[in-house]
Coordinates of C-alpha atoms in Angstrom, one line a residue:
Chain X
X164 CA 135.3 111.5 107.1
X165 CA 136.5 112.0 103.3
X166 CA 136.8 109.3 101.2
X167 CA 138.4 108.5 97.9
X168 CA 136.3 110.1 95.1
X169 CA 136.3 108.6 91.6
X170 CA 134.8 110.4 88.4
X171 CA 133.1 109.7 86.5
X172 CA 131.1 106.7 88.2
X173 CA 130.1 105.3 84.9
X174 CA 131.2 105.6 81.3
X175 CA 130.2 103.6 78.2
X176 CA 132.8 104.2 74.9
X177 CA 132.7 102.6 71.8
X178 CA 136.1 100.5 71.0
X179 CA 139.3 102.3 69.7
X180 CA 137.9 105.4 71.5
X181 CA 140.1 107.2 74.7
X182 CA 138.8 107.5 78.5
X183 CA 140.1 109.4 81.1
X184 CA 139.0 108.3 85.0
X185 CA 139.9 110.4 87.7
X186 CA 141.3 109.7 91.1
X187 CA 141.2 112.2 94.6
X188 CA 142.6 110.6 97.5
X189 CA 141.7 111.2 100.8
X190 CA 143.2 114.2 102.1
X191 CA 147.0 113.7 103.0
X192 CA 147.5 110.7 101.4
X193 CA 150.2 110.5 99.4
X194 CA 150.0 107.1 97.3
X195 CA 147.5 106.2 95.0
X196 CA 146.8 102.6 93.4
X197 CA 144.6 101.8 90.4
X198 CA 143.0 98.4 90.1
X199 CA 140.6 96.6 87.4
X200 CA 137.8 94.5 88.5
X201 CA 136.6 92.6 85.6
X202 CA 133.0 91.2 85.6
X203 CA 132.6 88.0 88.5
X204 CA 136.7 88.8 88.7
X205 CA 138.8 89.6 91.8
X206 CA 140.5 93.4 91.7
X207 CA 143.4 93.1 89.5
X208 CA 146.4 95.5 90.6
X209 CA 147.3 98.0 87.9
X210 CA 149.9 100.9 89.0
X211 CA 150.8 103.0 91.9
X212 CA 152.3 106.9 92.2
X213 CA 153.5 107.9 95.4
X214 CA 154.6 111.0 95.6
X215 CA 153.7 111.7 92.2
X216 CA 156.7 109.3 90.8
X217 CA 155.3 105.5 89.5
X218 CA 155.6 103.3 92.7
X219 CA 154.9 100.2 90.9
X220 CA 153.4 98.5 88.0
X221 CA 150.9 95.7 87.4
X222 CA 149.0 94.2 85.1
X223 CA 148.2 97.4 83.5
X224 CA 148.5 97.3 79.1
X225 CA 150.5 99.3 77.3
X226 CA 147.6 101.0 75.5
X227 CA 147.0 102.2 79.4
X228 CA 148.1 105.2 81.1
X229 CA 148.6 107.1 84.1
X230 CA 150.0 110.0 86.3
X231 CA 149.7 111.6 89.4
X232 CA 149.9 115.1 89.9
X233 CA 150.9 117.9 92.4
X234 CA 147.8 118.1 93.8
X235 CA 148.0 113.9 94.6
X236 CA 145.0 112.9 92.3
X237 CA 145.4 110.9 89.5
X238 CA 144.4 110.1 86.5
X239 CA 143.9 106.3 84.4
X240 CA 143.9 106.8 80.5
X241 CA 143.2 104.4 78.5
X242 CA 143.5 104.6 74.8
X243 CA 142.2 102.5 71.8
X244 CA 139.4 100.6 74.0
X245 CA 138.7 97.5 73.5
X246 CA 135.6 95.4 74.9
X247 CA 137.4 93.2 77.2
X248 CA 138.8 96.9 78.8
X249 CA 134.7 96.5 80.3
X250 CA 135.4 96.3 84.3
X251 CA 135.1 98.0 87.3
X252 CA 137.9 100.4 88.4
X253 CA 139.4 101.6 91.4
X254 CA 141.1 103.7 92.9
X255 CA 142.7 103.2 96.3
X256 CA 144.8 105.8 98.7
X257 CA 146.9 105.4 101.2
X258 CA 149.4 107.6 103.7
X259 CA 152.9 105.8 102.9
X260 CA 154.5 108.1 105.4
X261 CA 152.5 106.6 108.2
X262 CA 154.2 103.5 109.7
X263 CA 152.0 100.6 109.8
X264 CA 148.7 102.1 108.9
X265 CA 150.6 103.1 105.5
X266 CA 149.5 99.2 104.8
X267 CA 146.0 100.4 104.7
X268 CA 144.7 100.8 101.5
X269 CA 140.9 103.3 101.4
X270 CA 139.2 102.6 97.9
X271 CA 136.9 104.4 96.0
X272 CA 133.7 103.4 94.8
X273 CA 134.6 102.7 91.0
X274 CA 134.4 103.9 88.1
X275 CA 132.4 101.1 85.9
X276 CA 133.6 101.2 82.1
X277 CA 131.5 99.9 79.4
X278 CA 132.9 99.5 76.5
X279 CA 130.4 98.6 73.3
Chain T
X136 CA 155.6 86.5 94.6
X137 CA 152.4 86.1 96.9
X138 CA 148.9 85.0 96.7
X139 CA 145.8 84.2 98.5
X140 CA 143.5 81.2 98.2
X141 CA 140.1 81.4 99.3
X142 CA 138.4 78.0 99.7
X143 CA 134.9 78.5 98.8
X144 CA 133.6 80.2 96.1
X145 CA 130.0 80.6 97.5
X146 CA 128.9 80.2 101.7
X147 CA 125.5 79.8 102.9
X148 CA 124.9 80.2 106.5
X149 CA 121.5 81.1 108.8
X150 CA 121.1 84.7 110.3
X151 CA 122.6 83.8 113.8
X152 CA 125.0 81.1 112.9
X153 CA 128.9 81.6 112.8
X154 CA 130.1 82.8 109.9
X155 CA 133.5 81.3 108.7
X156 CA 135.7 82.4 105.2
X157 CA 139.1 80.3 104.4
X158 CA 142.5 82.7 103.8
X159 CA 145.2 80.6 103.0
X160 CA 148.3 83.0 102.4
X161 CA 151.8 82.4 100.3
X162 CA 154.5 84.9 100.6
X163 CA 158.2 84.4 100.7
X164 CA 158.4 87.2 102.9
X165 CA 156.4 88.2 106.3
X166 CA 153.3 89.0 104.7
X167 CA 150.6 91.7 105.5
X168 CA 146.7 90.4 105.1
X169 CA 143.6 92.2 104.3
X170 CA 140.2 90.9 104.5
X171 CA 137.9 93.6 102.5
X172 CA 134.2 93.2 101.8
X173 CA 132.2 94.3 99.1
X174 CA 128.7 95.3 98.5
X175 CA 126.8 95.3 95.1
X176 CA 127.6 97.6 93.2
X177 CA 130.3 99.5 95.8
X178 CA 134.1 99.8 96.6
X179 CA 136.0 97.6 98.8
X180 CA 135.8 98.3 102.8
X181 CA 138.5 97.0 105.0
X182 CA 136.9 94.6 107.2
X183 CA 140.2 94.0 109.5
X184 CA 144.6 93.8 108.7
X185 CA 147.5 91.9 109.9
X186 CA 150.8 93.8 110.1
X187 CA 152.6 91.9 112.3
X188 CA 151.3 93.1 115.6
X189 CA 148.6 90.9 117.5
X190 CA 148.0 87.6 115.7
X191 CA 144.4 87.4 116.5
X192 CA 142.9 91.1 115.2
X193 CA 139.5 92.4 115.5
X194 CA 137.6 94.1 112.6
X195 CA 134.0 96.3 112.1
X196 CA 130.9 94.8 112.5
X197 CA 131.9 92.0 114.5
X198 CA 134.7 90.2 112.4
X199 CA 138.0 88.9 113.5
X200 CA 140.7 87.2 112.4
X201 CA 143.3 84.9 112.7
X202 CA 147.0 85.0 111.5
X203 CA 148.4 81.3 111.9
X204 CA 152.1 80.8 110.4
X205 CA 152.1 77.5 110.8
X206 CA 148.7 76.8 108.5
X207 CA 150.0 80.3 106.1
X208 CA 146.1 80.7 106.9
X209 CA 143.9 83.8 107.7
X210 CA 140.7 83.1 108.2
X211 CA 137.7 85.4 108.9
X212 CA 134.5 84.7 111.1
X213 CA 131.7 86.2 113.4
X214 CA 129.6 84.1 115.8
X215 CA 126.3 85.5 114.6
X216 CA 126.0 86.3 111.2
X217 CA 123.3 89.1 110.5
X218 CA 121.0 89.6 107.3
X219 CA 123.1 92.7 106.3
X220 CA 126.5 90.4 106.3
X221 CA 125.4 89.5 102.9
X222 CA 128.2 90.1 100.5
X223 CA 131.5 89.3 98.5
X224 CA 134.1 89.0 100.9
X225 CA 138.2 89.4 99.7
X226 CA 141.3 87.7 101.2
X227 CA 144.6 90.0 100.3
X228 CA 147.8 90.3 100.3
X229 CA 151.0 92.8 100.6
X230 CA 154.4 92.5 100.9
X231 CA 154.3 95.5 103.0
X232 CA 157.0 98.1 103.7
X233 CA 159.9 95.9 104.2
X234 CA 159.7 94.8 100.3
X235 CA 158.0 98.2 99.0
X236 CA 155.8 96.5 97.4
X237 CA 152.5 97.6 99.4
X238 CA 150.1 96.4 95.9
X239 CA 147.6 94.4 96.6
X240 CA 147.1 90.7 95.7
X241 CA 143.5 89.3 96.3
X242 CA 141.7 86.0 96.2
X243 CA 139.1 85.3 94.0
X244 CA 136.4 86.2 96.5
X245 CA 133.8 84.2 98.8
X246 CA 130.0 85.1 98.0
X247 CA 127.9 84.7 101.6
X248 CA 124.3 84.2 101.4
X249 CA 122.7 84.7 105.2
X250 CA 119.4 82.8 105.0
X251 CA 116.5 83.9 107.2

């Protein structure tokens, strides 16, 4: 079966540069949450799209940035890095449309950020 | 506002022993639980969920769980743990469709070792 599918899976910047990660949900879903996993950390919630409108917000900094689009992936960017931004980040999808199995949230592998 | 504790940062059973990890759950309103698990270096897979159906709910590779109101507790076991149950294991919580707030709130996480 398709999963969620996260690019890149690893990505090393040097502070006060800009990343972009990328998000593609599993077919038919139509909400998509972003979450940071910080090193020995429990995943952090960051924002949700469903629909392509902002479902809900986080803990996610103001330096941070995202959208969904009409195709349902999404994109995290994430601007003037700084070495704390170091983590581990997900994406998760989910079909809000589906009654109770709209409470399941599918992740992706992760996207690990390094930031020197 | 919700949250998840999980008692037990670290949990060291024998390959074959029952495996038990503490949930305890607050939520103002009827909450939804999660019990993901997570291998080095991968994404989250949902082990097992509560959404208000059957209290006691049955997961992949064995697991189940509990939903007890009265304790606000969710607790995850296995009668035989196996070698390849090795990993971090996450309590979490949603406040599910009747709040629209379907984010995720996790526990810090329970490490199990299986000893040969």
């Amino acid at each position: 079966a398709a999963g969620v599918i996260q690019s890149p899976r690893h990505l090393i910047k040097e502070k006060r540069e800009t990343a972009t990660l990328k998000c593609y949900p599993i077919p038919r879903h139509d909400t998509v949450y972003w979450y940071q996993q910080g090193p020995g950390q429990d995943p952090q919630f960051l924002i949700s799209f469903y629909e392509k409108m902002q479902s809900d917000k986080g803990s996610i900094p103001d330096r941070f940035s995202a959208q969904q689009f009409s195709d349902y992936h999404s994109e995290l960017n994430m601007s003037s890095l700084e070495l704390g931004d170091s983590a581990l980040y997900f994406c998760a999808s989910s079909f809000t449309a589906g009654g109770p199995s709209a409470e399941t949230q599918y992740f992706g592998p992760g996207t690990r950020l390094l930031v020197l | 506002a919700q949250s998840v504790t999980q008692l037990g940062s670290h949990v060291s059973v024998s390959e074959g022993a029952l495996v038990l990890l503490r949930c305890n759950y607050s939520s103002s309103v009827p909450p939804y639980l999660f019990w993901y698990v997570q291998y080095p270096n991968q994404g989250l897979q949902l082990l097992l969920k509560y959404t208000s159906a059957a209290t006691l709910v049955k997961g992949i590779n064995g697991f189940e769980a509990e939903f007890k109101k009265s304790e606000t507790s969710f607790h995850l076991t296995k009668p035989s743990a196996h070698m390849s149950d090795a990993a971090e294991y996450f309590c979490a919580v949603s406040g599910g469709r009747d709040t629209g707030r379907r984010a995720l709130t996790f526990g810090s996480g329970t490490r199990l070792q299986v000893q040969p």
